[in-house]
Short mmCIF file of C-alpha atoms in Angstrom, two decimals:
data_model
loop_
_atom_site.label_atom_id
_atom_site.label_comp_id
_atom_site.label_asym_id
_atom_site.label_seq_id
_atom_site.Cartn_x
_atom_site.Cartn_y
_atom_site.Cartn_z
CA UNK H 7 0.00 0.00 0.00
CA UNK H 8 1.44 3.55 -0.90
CA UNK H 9 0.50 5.67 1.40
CA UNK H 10 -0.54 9.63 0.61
CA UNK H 11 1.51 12.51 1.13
CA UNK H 12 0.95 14.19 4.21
CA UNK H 13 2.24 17.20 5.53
CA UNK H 14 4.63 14.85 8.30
CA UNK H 15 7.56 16.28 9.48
CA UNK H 16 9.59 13.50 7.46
CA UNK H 17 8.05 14.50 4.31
CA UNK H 18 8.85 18.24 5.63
CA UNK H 19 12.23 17.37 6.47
CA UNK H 20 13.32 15.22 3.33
CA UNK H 21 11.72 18.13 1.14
CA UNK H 22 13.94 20.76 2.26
CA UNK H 23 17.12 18.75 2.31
CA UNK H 24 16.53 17.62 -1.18
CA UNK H 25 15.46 20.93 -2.19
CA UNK H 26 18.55 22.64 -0.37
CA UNK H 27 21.23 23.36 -3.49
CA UNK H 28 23.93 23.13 -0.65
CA UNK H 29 23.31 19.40 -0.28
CA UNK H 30 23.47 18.54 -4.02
CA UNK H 31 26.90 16.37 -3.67
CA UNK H 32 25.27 14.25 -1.39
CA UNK H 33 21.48 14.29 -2.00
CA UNK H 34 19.31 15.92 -4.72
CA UNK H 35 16.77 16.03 -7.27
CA UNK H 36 16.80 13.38 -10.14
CA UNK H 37 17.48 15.16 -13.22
CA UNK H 38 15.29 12.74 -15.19
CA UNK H 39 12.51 12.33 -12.79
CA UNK H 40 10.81 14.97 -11.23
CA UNK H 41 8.98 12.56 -8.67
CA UNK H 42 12.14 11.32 -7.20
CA UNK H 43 15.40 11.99 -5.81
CA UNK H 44 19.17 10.20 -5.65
CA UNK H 45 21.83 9.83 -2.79
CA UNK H 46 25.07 10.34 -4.33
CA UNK H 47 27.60 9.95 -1.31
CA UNK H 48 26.04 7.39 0.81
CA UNK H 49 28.93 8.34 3.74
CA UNK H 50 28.00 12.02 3.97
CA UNK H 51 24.35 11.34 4.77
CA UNK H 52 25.63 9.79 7.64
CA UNK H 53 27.54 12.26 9.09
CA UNK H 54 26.23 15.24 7.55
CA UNK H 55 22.58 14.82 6.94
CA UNK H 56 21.50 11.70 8.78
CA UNK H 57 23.28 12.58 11.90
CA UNK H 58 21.60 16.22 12.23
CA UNK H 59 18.40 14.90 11.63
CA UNK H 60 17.88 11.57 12.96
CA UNK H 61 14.95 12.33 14.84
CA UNK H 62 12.91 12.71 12.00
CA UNK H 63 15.30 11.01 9.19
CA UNK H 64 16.11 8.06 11.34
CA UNK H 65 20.07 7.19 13.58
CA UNK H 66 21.31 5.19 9.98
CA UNK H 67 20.84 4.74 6.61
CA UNK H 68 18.60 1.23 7.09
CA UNK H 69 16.21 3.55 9.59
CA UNK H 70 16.37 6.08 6.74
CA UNK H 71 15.17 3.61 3.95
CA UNK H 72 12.82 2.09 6.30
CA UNK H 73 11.27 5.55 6.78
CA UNK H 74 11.34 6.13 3.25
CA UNK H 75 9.34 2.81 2.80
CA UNK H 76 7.04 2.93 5.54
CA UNK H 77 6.04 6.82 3.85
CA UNK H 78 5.77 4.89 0.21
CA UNK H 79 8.59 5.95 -1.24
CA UNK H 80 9.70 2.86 -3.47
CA UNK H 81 13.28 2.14 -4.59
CA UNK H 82 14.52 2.92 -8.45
CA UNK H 83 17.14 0.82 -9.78
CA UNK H 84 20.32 2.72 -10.24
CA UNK H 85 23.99 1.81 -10.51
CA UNK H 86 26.49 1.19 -7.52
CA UNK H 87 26.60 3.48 -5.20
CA UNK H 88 23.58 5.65 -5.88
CA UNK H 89 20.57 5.02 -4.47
CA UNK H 90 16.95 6.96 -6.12
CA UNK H 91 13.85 6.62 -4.31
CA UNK H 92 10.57 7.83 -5.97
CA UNK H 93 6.83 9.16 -4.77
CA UNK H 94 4.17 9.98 -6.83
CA UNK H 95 2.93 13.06 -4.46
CA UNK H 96 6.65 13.91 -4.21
CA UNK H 97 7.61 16.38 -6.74
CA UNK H 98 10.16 19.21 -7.18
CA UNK H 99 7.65 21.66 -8.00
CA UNK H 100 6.54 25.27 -7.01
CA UNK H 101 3.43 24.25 -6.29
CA UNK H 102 4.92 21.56 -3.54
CA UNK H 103 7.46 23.86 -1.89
CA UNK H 104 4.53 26.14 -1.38
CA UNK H 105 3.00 23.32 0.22
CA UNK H 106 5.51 22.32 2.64
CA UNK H 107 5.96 25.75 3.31
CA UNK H 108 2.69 26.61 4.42
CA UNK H 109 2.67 23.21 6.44
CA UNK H 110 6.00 24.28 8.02
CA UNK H 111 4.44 27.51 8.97
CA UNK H 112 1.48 26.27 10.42
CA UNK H 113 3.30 23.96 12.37
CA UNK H 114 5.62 26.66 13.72
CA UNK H 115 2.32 28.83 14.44
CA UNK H 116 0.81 25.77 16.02
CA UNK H 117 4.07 25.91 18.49
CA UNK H 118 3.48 29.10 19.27
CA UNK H 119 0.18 28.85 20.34
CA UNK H 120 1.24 26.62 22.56
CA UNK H 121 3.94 27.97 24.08
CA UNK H 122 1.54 31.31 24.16
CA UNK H 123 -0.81 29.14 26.21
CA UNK H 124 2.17 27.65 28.12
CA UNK H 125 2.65 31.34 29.46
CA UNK H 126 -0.12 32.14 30.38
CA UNK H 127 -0.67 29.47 32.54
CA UNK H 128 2.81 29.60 34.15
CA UNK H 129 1.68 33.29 34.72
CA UNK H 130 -1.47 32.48 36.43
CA UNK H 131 0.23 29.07 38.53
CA UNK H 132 2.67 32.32 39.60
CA UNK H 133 0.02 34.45 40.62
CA UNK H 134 -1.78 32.21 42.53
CA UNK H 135 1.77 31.28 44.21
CA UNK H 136 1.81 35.08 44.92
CA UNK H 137 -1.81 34.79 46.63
CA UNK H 138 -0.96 32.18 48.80
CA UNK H 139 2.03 33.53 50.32
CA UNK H 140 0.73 36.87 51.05
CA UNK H 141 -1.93 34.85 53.11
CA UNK H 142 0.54 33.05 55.01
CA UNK H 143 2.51 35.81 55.60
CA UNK H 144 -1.04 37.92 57.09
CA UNK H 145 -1.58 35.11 59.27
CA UNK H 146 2.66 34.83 61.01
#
């Protein structure tokens, strides 16, 4: 079963570092295929990508492809070396980064709501503090 895309922080995630032109030596865009992408330096996902990220990405590359699976990404044959992994809702497009950017955002506006909400309750739990100690220092 190939699952939709949703707006997941692993879709999120793999978007931007495939979409970043800084990453290109070690994972980017297929040229031929705008519905997939290709890892070109397997050791540098590791350490560069893989490590930063694992929390979303997975620790290691078999996490990683497992993720990549379990989201319905589906492997394309390639030579040695070079993996490709393709998704039909996947797509280097305009329309897509404007997507995951307005996902991303209201994720981030999401967090701030709570944290917003996180305040004001800390700044009521402190009040209340406040109350109670000026009534036990009236009665001392």
């Amino acid at each position: 079963m190939i699952r939709k895309l949703s707006t997941s922080s692993f879709y999120i995630q793999l978007y931007q570092i495939v979409d970043d032109r800084s990453s290109d030596q070690i994972i980017s865009w297929s040229k031929s295929n705008n519905n997939s992408f290709i890892i070109w330096d397997l050791k540098k996902l590791r350490s560069d990508i893989l490590s930063k990220y694992s929390s979303v990405l997975g620790r290691n590359l078999t996490e990683f492809v497992a993720k990549l699976r379990s989201h319905g990404f589906r492997s394309v044959v390639k030579g040695p070396g070079e993996l490709e992994f393709s998704h039909d809702d996947f797509a280097r497009s305009p329309l897509m980064k404007k997507m995951m950017v307005k996902a991303l955002s209201e994720r981030i506006e999401k967090f701030d709501a709570q944290i917003k909400a996180m305040k004001c309750r800390l700044k009521a739990k402190k009040a209340s503090l406040n109350v109670e100690n000026l009534f036990q220092n009236l009665r001392i």
